Short mmCIF file of C-alpha atoms in Angstrom, two decimals:
data_model
loop_
_atom_site.label_atom_id
_atom_site.label_comp_id
_atom_site.label_asym_id
_atom_site.label_seq_id
_atom_site.Cartn_x
_atom_site.Cartn_y
_atom_site.Cartn_z
CA MET G 5 9.23 51.72 163.36
CA THR G 6 11.24 54.90 162.73
CA LEU G 7 11.14 54.27 158.95
CA LEU G 8 7.36 53.73 159.12
CA LYS G 9 6.92 57.00 161.04
CA ALA G 10 9.03 58.85 158.50
CA SER G 11 7.11 57.42 155.52
CA SER G 12 3.75 58.29 157.07
CA PHE G 13 4.96 61.78 157.88
CA PHE G 14 6.17 62.47 154.32
CA LEU G 15 2.86 61.23 152.84
CA SER G 16 0.99 63.51 155.23
CA LEU G 17 3.11 66.45 154.09
CA VAL G 18 2.28 65.86 150.45
CA TRP G 19 -1.44 65.43 151.14
CA LEU G 20 -1.74 68.51 153.36
CA GLN G 21 0.22 70.69 150.98
CA GLY G 22 -2.23 69.83 148.23
CA CYS G 23 -5.21 70.85 150.38
CA VAL G 24 -4.17 74.36 151.46
CA GLU G 25 -1.52 76.93 150.62
CA GLY G 26 1.86 75.96 152.08
CA ASN G 27 5.32 74.58 151.46
CA VAL G 28 7.66 71.80 152.54
CA ASN G 29 11.26 72.52 153.55
CA PHE G 30 14.12 70.09 154.13
CA ARG G 31 17.04 71.02 156.37
CA GLY G 32 20.01 68.82 157.07
CA GLU G 33 23.58 68.75 158.30
CA ILE G 34 26.58 66.49 157.72
CA VAL G 35 29.78 66.79 159.75
CA CYS G 36 33.28 65.32 159.63
CA ARG G 37 34.93 65.76 163.01
CA ASN G 38 38.24 65.02 164.73
CA ALA G 39 38.66 65.62 168.47
CA ASP G 40 42.13 64.93 169.89
CA GLY G 41 42.64 62.02 167.49
CA ASN G 42 39.10 60.58 167.72
CA SER G 43 37.36 60.82 164.35
CA LEU G 44 33.69 60.92 163.42
CA CYS G 45 33.14 61.12 159.66
CA PRO G 46 30.73 61.39 158.03
CA LYS G 47 27.77 61.87 160.35
CA LEU G 48 24.29 62.97 159.36
CA SER G 49 23.65 65.04 162.46
CA HIS G 50 20.24 66.35 161.35
CA PHE G 51 17.67 65.80 158.62
CA GLU G 52 14.54 67.82 159.29
CA SER G 53 11.34 67.92 157.23
CA GLN G 54 9.05 70.86 157.92
CA LEU G 55 5.55 71.46 156.63
CA THR G 56 4.31 75.06 156.76
CA LEU G 57 0.64 75.78 156.00
CA LYS G 58 -1.30 79.05 155.63
CA PRO G 59 -5.00 78.22 155.89
CA THR G 60 -5.82 81.98 155.79
CA ASP G 61 -3.92 85.25 155.43
CA LYS G 62 -3.80 85.61 159.21
CA THR G 63 -2.98 82.05 160.29
CA GLU G 64 0.04 79.80 159.88
CA ALA G 65 0.86 76.32 161.12
CA ARG G 66 4.10 74.29 161.10
CA LEU G 67 5.13 70.74 161.92
CA SER G 68 8.64 69.27 161.73
CA TYR G 69 10.10 65.77 161.86
CA ASP G 70 13.77 65.03 162.59
CA PRO G 71 14.92 61.51 163.58
CA ALA G 72 18.02 63.00 165.25
CA GLN G 73 16.16 65.66 167.22
CA SER G 74 17.28 66.25 170.81
CA ARG G 75 14.76 67.51 173.34
CA LYS G 76 17.50 69.70 174.74
CA ALA G 77 20.72 70.57 172.92
CA THR G 78 23.24 69.79 175.67
CA TRP G 79 27.00 70.13 175.77
CA TYR G 80 27.79 66.41 175.41
CA ASP G 81 25.17 66.00 172.70
CA SER G 82 27.06 68.55 170.63
CA LEU G 83 30.33 66.57 170.85
CA ASP G 84 28.81 63.16 170.01
CA LEU G 85 32.01 61.11 169.65
CA HIS G 86 30.28 57.91 170.81
CA GLN G 87 32.22 58.05 174.09
CA GLN G 88 29.67 59.54 176.46
CA ASN G 89 26.76 58.02 178.33
CA LEU G 90 23.89 60.27 177.28
CA PRO G 91 20.37 60.48 178.72
CA PRO G 92 17.48 59.34 176.48
CA GLN G 93 16.52 62.79 175.21
CA ARG G 94 15.77 61.94 171.58
CA SER G 95 12.36 62.71 170.13
CA TRP G 96 11.25 62.44 166.49
CA LEU G 97 9.01 65.49 166.92
CA SER G 98 11.30 68.41 166.11
CA ASP G 99 9.02 71.45 166.11
CA TYR G 100 5.37 72.46 165.92
CA GLY G 101 3.33 75.62 166.19
CA PHE G 102 0.25 77.60 165.23
CA GLY G 103 0.14 81.40 164.86
CA TYR G 104 -2.61 83.98 164.40
CA ASP G 105 -2.06 87.62 163.41
CA ILE G 106 -4.40 89.71 165.55
CA ASP G 107 -3.42 92.87 163.64
CA PRO G 108 -0.24 94.05 161.82
CA ARG G 109 1.67 94.36 165.11
CA TRP G 110 0.14 91.80 167.50
CA SER G 111 0.19 88.02 167.06
CA LEU G 112 -0.69 84.99 169.18
CA HIS G 113 1.12 81.64 168.97
CA VAL G 114 0.85 78.15 170.45
CA GLU G 115 4.14 76.36 169.83
CA ASP G 116 7.08 74.22 170.85
CA SER G 117 9.37 76.55 172.80
CA SER G 118 12.72 76.62 174.64
CA GLY G 119 11.71 79.71 176.61
CA THR G 120 12.66 83.36 176.36
CA THR G 121 16.26 83.58 177.60
CA LEU G 122 18.29 82.07 174.75
CA LEU G 123 21.21 84.28 173.73
CA PRO G 124 21.62 85.35 170.08
CA ASN G 125 24.47 83.89 168.01
CA ALA G 126 26.11 86.12 165.42
CA SER G 127 28.83 83.63 164.42
CA TYR G 128 26.82 80.81 162.71
CA LEU G 129 29.30 78.35 164.30
CA ALA G 130 28.14 74.94 165.51
CA PHE G 131 29.25 75.11 169.16
CA ALA G 132 28.39 78.74 169.80
CA ASN G 133 25.39 78.15 172.09
CA LYS G 134 26.42 75.00 173.93
CA LEU G 135 27.62 76.63 177.16
CA GLN G 136 24.45 78.61 177.80
CA ASP G 137 21.62 77.07 179.81
CA ILE G 138 19.15 75.96 177.13
CA GLY G 139 15.69 75.27 178.49
CA TRP G 140 13.93 71.97 178.02
CA LYS G 141 11.39 72.27 175.19
CA GLN G 142 7.73 72.69 176.13
CA THR G 143 4.36 73.62 174.68
CA ALA G 144 3.70 77.30 175.31
CA SER G 145 1.45 80.17 174.27
CA ARG G 146 3.20 83.38 173.18
CA LEU G 147 1.78 86.87 172.70
CA SER G 148 4.09 89.00 170.53
CA PHE G 149 4.30 92.67 169.62
CA ASP G 150 6.43 93.79 166.67
CA HIS G 151 6.98 97.43 165.75
CA SER G 152 9.26 96.93 162.76
CA ASP G 153 12.94 97.84 163.38
CA ILE G 154 12.07 99.72 166.60
CA PHE G 155 10.74 97.37 169.29
CA GLU G 156 9.79 93.71 169.83
CA GLY G 157 8.23 92.04 172.83
CA ASP G 158 7.08 88.55 173.87
CA LEU G 159 5.03 87.25 176.80
CA LEU G 160 5.09 83.48 177.21
CA VAL G 161 3.10 81.04 179.35
CA GLY G 162 3.98 77.35 179.06
CA LEU G 163 3.11 73.97 180.50
CA GLY G 164 6.57 73.80 182.07
CA GLU G 165 10.06 72.74 181.04
CA GLY G 166 10.10 69.31 179.41
CA GLU G 167 6.28 69.21 179.10
CA ARG G 168 5.55 69.13 175.38
CA LEU G 169 2.48 66.98 174.77
CA SER G 170 1.13 66.65 178.32
CA ALA G 171 1.27 68.49 181.65
CA ASP G 172 3.35 66.83 184.36
CA ASP G 173 3.36 68.88 187.56
CA GLY G 174 0.56 71.44 187.28
CA ASP G 175 2.90 74.43 187.59
CA LEU G 176 3.17 76.87 184.70
CA PHE G 177 6.20 78.46 183.08
CA TYR G 178 6.29 82.27 182.69
CA GLY G 179 8.65 84.31 180.55
CA GLY G 180 9.12 87.69 178.93
CA ARG G 181 11.48 89.21 176.35
CA LEU G 182 12.00 92.83 175.26
CA LYS G 183 14.16 93.99 172.35
CA TRP G 184 14.92 97.58 171.31
CA TYR G 185 16.55 98.63 168.02
CA TRP G 186 18.71 101.70 167.48
CA GLN G 187 18.92 103.00 163.91
CA LYS G 188 17.78 99.56 162.66
CA ALA G 189 21.29 98.16 163.30
CA LEU G 190 22.02 97.90 167.04
CA ALA G 191 19.74 96.01 169.43
CA LEU G 192 19.43 95.58 173.20
CA GLN G 193 17.60 92.47 174.45
CA LEU G 194 16.46 91.70 178.01
CA ALA G 195 14.69 88.47 179.04
CA TYR G 196 13.33 86.74 182.15
CA SER G 197 11.63 83.43 182.94
CA ARG G 198 10.53 81.39 185.94
CA ASP G 199 9.28 77.83 186.38
CA LYS G 200 8.18 76.66 189.84
CA ASN G 201 8.69 72.98 188.90
CA SER G 202 11.42 72.94 186.30
CA LEU G 203 13.18 69.57 186.34
CA PRO G 204 11.85 66.98 183.85
CA GLU G 205 12.15 63.25 184.47
CA ASP G 206 14.87 62.98 181.82
CA ALA G 207 17.12 65.13 184.00
CA VAL G 208 17.47 62.17 186.42
CA TRP G 209 17.65 59.58 183.67
CA TRP G 210 19.96 57.20 185.60
CA ARG G 211 17.22 56.41 188.16
CA ASP G 212 14.60 53.72 187.50
CA ALA G 213 11.91 55.23 189.72
CA ARG G 214 11.90 58.92 188.87
CA SER G 215 8.23 59.91 188.66
CA ASP G 216 8.49 62.07 191.83
CA LEU G 217 12.23 62.53 192.21
CA HIS G 218 12.41 65.36 189.69
CA LYS G 219 9.79 67.48 191.45
CA GLY G 220 10.52 70.23 193.94
CA PHE G 221 12.99 72.24 191.85
CA SER G 222 12.40 75.76 190.56
CA ASN G 223 14.46 77.94 188.25
CA GLN G 224 14.72 81.64 187.53
CA ARG G 225 16.55 82.77 184.39
CA LEU G 226 17.86 86.20 183.43
CA ALA G 227 19.51 87.14 180.14
CA ALA G 228 20.80 90.28 178.46
CA SER G 229 22.54 90.90 175.14
CA VAL G 230 23.67 93.66 172.79
CA SER G 231 23.69 92.85 169.06
CA LEU G 232 24.90 94.37 165.80
CA ASN G 233 22.95 92.97 162.82
CA GLY G 234 25.29 93.79 159.91
CA LYS G 235 23.16 96.62 158.48
CA ALA G 236 25.07 99.58 159.92
CA PRO G 237 26.23 101.70 156.94
CA SER G 238 29.81 102.04 158.19
CA LEU G 239 30.02 98.37 159.34
CA ARG G 240 27.98 96.61 156.67
CA GLY G 241 28.44 92.85 156.77
CA LEU G 242 29.67 92.77 160.40
CA GLU G 243 27.42 90.93 162.85
CA ALA G 244 28.30 90.76 166.55
CA ASP G 245 26.67 89.83 169.83
CA LEU G 246 27.68 90.10 173.49
CA GLY G 247 25.40 88.17 175.84
CA TRP G 248 25.03 87.13 179.48
CA GLN G 249 22.71 84.56 181.06
CA ARG G 250 22.09 83.27 184.59
CA ASN G 251 19.92 80.44 185.86
CA GLU G 252 19.38 79.92 189.59
CA ILE G 253 17.90 76.53 190.50
CA GLU G 254 16.52 76.04 194.00
CA GLN G 255 15.25 72.90 195.74
CA SER G 256 12.30 72.99 198.14
CA ARG G 257 13.06 69.53 199.55
CA THR G 258 15.94 69.06 201.97
CA GLN G 259 16.76 65.38 201.52
CA ASN G 260 19.42 64.20 199.09
CA PHE G 261 17.76 61.97 196.52
CA LEU G 262 19.44 62.60 193.17
CA ARG G 263 22.96 61.29 193.79
CA ALA G 264 24.37 60.25 190.42
CA PRO G 265 26.81 57.36 189.93
CA ALA G 266 30.44 58.51 189.85
CA SER G 267 31.14 56.21 186.90
CA PHE G 268 29.36 58.57 184.48
CA ALA G 269 30.84 61.67 182.90
CA PHE G 270 28.13 64.32 183.12
CA ASP G 271 27.37 67.40 181.12
CA PRO G 272 28.77 70.35 183.13
CA THR G 273 26.04 72.67 181.83
CA GLU G 274 23.41 70.32 183.32
CA ILE G 275 24.99 69.89 186.77
CA LEU G 276 22.96 70.18 189.97
CA SER G 277 24.22 70.29 193.54
CA GLN G 278 21.84 67.41 194.39
CA ASP G 279 23.15 65.01 191.74
CA GLN G 280 26.58 65.34 193.40
CA GLY G 281 25.24 64.63 196.89
CA GLY G 282 24.78 68.24 197.97
CA HIS G 283 21.92 70.54 198.94
CA GLY G 284 20.86 74.12 198.37
CA ALA G 285 20.85 76.22 195.23
CA THR G 286 22.75 75.78 191.97
CA LYS G 287 23.71 78.83 189.92
CA ARG G 288 24.65 78.42 186.25
CA GLU G 289 26.05 81.50 184.58
CA ALA G 290 27.33 81.99 181.04
CA TRP G 291 28.59 84.83 178.90
CA GLN G 292 29.49 84.74 175.24
CA LEU G 293 30.88 86.94 172.50
CA SER G 294 30.25 86.06 168.86
CA ALA G 295 30.99 87.82 165.60
CA SER G 296 31.03 87.19 161.86
CA TYR G 297 31.91 89.21 158.79
CA ARG G 298 30.46 88.69 155.30
CA ILE G 299 32.78 89.18 152.32
CA LEU G 300 30.98 89.74 149.00
CA ALA G 301 27.75 88.81 150.82
CA GLU G 302 28.50 85.06 150.84
CA TYR G 303 31.98 84.33 152.26
CA LEU G 304 32.10 84.21 156.05
CA VAL G 305 34.82 84.70 158.69
CA ALA G 306 33.56 83.97 162.21
CA PHE G 307 34.62 83.86 165.86
CA HIS G 308 32.99 82.82 169.14
CA THR G 309 34.15 82.64 172.75
CA GLY G 310 32.32 81.98 175.99
CA GLU G 311 32.61 80.97 179.62
CA PHE G 312 30.35 78.85 181.79
CA LYS G 313 30.44 78.80 185.59
CA ALA G 314 28.44 76.63 187.98
CA SER G 315 28.32 77.55 191.69
CA PHE G 316 26.92 75.53 194.62
CA ASP G 317 26.03 76.15 198.26
CA ASP G 318 27.95 72.98 199.22
CA ALA G 319 31.48 72.00 198.17
CA VAL G 320 30.21 69.04 196.12
CA LEU G 321 33.02 68.83 193.53
CA GLN G 322 36.41 67.19 193.83
CA SER G 323 39.46 68.15 191.82
CA CYS G 324 42.69 66.17 191.81
CA ALA G 325 45.16 64.30 189.65
CA LEU G 326 43.33 61.31 188.12
CA ASP G 327 44.26 57.90 186.83
CA SER G 328 42.81 56.46 183.60
CA ASP G 329 39.72 55.20 185.48
CA GLY G 330 38.91 58.64 186.85
CA ASN G 331 40.04 57.93 190.43
CA CYS G 332 42.05 60.40 192.47
CA VAL G 333 45.71 59.48 192.94
CA GLU G 334 46.15 62.09 195.66
CA ALA G 335 44.02 63.75 198.32
CA PRO G 336 41.22 65.61 196.50
CA GLU G 337 40.43 69.28 196.92
CA ASN G 338 36.76 70.14 197.49
CA SER G 339 35.28 72.93 195.39
CA ARG G 340 32.07 74.98 195.27
CA SER G 341 32.34 75.92 191.60
CA LEU G 342 33.64 74.94 188.17
CA LYS G 343 34.48 76.94 185.07
CA LEU G 344 34.58 75.91 181.45
CA ARG G 345 35.83 78.15 178.64
CA GLU G 346 35.54 77.72 174.87
CA TRP G 347 36.88 79.34 171.70
CA THR G 348 35.78 78.65 168.12
CA TYR G 349 37.08 80.04 164.83
CA GLY G 350 35.57 79.39 161.42
CA LEU G 351 35.43 80.34 157.78
CA GLY G 352 33.21 79.23 154.95
CA LYS G 353 30.59 80.07 152.37
CA ILE G 354 26.86 80.76 152.68
CA ASP G 355 25.27 80.15 149.29
CA SER G 356 22.10 81.93 148.18
CA ASP G 357 20.59 78.56 147.16
CA GLY G 358 20.49 77.44 150.81
CA TRP G 359 23.87 75.72 151.18
CA THR G 360 26.38 76.52 153.91
CA PHE G 361 29.90 75.09 154.19
CA LEU G 362 32.05 75.86 157.25
CA LEU G 363 35.47 74.81 158.55
CA GLU G 364 35.58 75.16 162.33
CA SER G 365 38.30 74.93 164.96
CA HIS G 366 37.02 74.57 168.52
CA GLN G 367 38.75 74.38 171.92
CA GLU G 368 37.40 73.91 175.46
CA ARG G 369 39.18 74.10 178.79
CA TYR G 370 38.36 73.66 182.49
CA ASP G 371 39.89 75.83 185.19
CA ARG G 372 40.97 72.61 186.97
CA LEU G 373 40.76 68.82 186.59
CA TYR G 374 37.55 67.45 188.13
CA GLN G 375 36.90 63.83 189.01
CA ASN G 376 33.55 63.46 187.22
CA TYR G 377 33.99 66.14 184.55
CA HIS G 378 36.47 65.41 181.80
CA PHE G 379 36.73 65.28 178.03
CA LEU G 380 37.74 61.74 177.09
CA LYS G 381 35.95 59.25 179.30
CA GLY G 382 37.34 55.72 178.98
CA SER G 383 40.12 56.57 176.53
CA GLY G 384 43.22 57.21 178.58
CA VAL G 385 44.23 59.99 180.93
CA ARG G 386 41.50 62.58 181.58
CA GLN G 387 42.14 66.06 180.24
CA LYS G 388 41.46 69.66 181.24
CA SER G 389 41.24 70.72 177.61
CA MET G 390 39.97 69.45 174.28
CA ARG G 391 40.61 70.51 170.67
CA LEU G 392 38.23 69.75 167.87
CA VAL G 393 38.33 70.42 164.11
CA GLN G 394 35.37 69.80 161.84
CA ALA G 395 33.95 70.43 158.38
CA ARG G 396 30.20 71.03 158.30
CA ILE G 397 27.74 71.15 155.41
CA HIS G 398 24.25 72.50 156.09
CA TRP G 399 21.40 72.84 153.61
CA ASN G 400 17.95 74.39 153.65
CA TRP G 401 15.79 73.61 150.58
#
């Protein structure tokens, strides 16, 4: 069925391109990865086909297909060592959108969107954004203002997180983003979003009956970042970004109904107080620093570091010494929060023909050893830290 979908999609691309002005792009990525002795090589992590059409000078439409597309790029999805139990978040539909230029500065869009609070990444490294809270993709309308190299702004209204092709709960998503430039090189970005019903069914994927269980949650996101774009005369080629993001998730219901099985290792960036048997609000907070430097316009040296912290009203987490099955071998200590830190270093080449090759060294570490949060589920003693080395080839034709 997947092959049939792909064939039909490619034929549609060719036919549509012949009817109106447009182009077809192909983007892909292959990785070879080793994490603490567990190898994955080679893996075609993405192969995306995108059709872009321009029916008129003021309108543009796009549609993308990717058999490896994830509806939400989560922390465990990014590791993908075939050791984790992942929720069914795959979707062949990668991206879509339609835009109309009202005038040279104002434009209106209807598109697939992850919201307004994503933090910029100046490093080009693969794991740079995995600790921030990435919103579930949704269909949204966006009104944008662009005063070139001075100011940008977006207002966004969406169906709701996780609602791409149909509405689920009747509550809308609202978001806004403002970005100011200083001397065309330094930028300050502020963003906000709110969704009254923000938890899709896939977030409680381990439950059979989940049509109503995911309702009753709301989130409020804030984000801020300062960026250097590499165009400063005295720092040409240096890109950098310092960003902060917070997501507060509240539950209107008081009963505990999301308790997850302890046998699963869950994504720490997706944790809720309720899926650990608790109540009240969950706060997810992340900061990150990323930088890269271009040598001769094509050789790249890059760095990224970040920290994620989840906080709960109840002490729902347990930390202790664990055996190989993930059970405590001593009296556990209850905790209201967890922290995860990461560092990534990389170097490579960005070719003008659309090829990118990067060597990356990545490390992650918890502040303590948690019972249900660990790096190597089912493969020996659980760890507080993980090291990963990978080679990555990316192309954009």
